[in-house]
Coordinates of C-alpha atoms in Angstrom, one line a residue:
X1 CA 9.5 14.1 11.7
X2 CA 12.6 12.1 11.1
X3 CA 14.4 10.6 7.9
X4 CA 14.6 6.5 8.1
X5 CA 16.6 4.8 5.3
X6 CA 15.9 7.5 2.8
X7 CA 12.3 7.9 3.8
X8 CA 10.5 10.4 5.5
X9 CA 9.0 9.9 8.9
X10 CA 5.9 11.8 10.1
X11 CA 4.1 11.0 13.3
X12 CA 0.6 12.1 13.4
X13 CA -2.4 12.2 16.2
X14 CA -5.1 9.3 14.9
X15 CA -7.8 12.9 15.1
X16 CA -5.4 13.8 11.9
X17 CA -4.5 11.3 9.8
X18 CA -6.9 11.2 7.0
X19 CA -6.8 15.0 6.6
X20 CA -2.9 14.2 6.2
X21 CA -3.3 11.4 4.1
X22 CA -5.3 13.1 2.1
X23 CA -3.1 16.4 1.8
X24 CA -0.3 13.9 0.8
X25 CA -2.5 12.4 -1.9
X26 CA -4.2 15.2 -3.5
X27 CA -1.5 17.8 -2.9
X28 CA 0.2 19.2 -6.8
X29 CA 3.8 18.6 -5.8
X30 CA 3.9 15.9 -4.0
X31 CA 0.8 13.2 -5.3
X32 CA 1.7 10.4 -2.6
X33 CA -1.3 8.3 -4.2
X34 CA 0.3 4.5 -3.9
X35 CA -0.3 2.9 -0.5
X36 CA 2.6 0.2 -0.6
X37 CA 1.3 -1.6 2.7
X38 CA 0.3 -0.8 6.1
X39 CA 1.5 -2.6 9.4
X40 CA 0.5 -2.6 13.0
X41 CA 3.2 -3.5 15.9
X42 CA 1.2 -4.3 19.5
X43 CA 3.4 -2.6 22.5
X44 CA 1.2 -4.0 24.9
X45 CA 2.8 -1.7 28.0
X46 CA 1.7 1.5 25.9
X47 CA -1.4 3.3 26.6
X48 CA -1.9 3.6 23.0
X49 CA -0.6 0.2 22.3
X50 CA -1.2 -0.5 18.8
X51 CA 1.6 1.9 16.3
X52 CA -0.3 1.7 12.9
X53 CA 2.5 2.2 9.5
X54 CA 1.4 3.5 6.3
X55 CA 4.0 3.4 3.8
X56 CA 3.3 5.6 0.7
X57 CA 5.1 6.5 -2.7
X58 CA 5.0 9.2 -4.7
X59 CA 5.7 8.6 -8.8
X60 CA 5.7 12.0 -9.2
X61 CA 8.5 12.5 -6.7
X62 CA 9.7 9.2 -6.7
X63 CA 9.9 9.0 -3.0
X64 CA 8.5 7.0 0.0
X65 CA 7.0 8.4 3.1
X66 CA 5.5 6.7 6.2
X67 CA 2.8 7.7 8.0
X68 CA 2.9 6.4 11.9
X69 CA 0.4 6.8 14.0
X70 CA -0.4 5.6 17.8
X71 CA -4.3 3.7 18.9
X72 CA -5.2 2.2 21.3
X73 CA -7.5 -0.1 19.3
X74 CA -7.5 -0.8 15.1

């Protein structure tokens, strides 16, 4: 977990990420519901080369969040 530009940072195995995403979306404080986008960078010396980027926003909270998580295919 770390803070980038005012937004939060988690890191998250791939075995996890839509019972996160999920947590974050339907959770009563926080309501992260708005997917702003998602990217993918290739880091083709990784094992896991593909780092996948879900950026989320929360009205409720009026805060961003990203999501990253590591594959080795999409």
């Amino acid at each position: 977990v770390k803070y980038e530009e005012e937004s939060l940072v988690l890191v998250v195995k791939k075995e996890n990420l839509i019972l996160l995403l999920n947590f974050l979306k339907n959770h009563y404080w926080l309501k992260f519901k708005t997917l702003i986008s998602i990217t993918a960078i290739d880091f083709p010396e990784r094992d896991e080369r593909f780092e996948v980027n879900y950026f989320l926003l929360s009205h409720k909270l009026n805060k961003r969040i990203i999501i990253r998580v590591s594959t080795d295919d999409i």
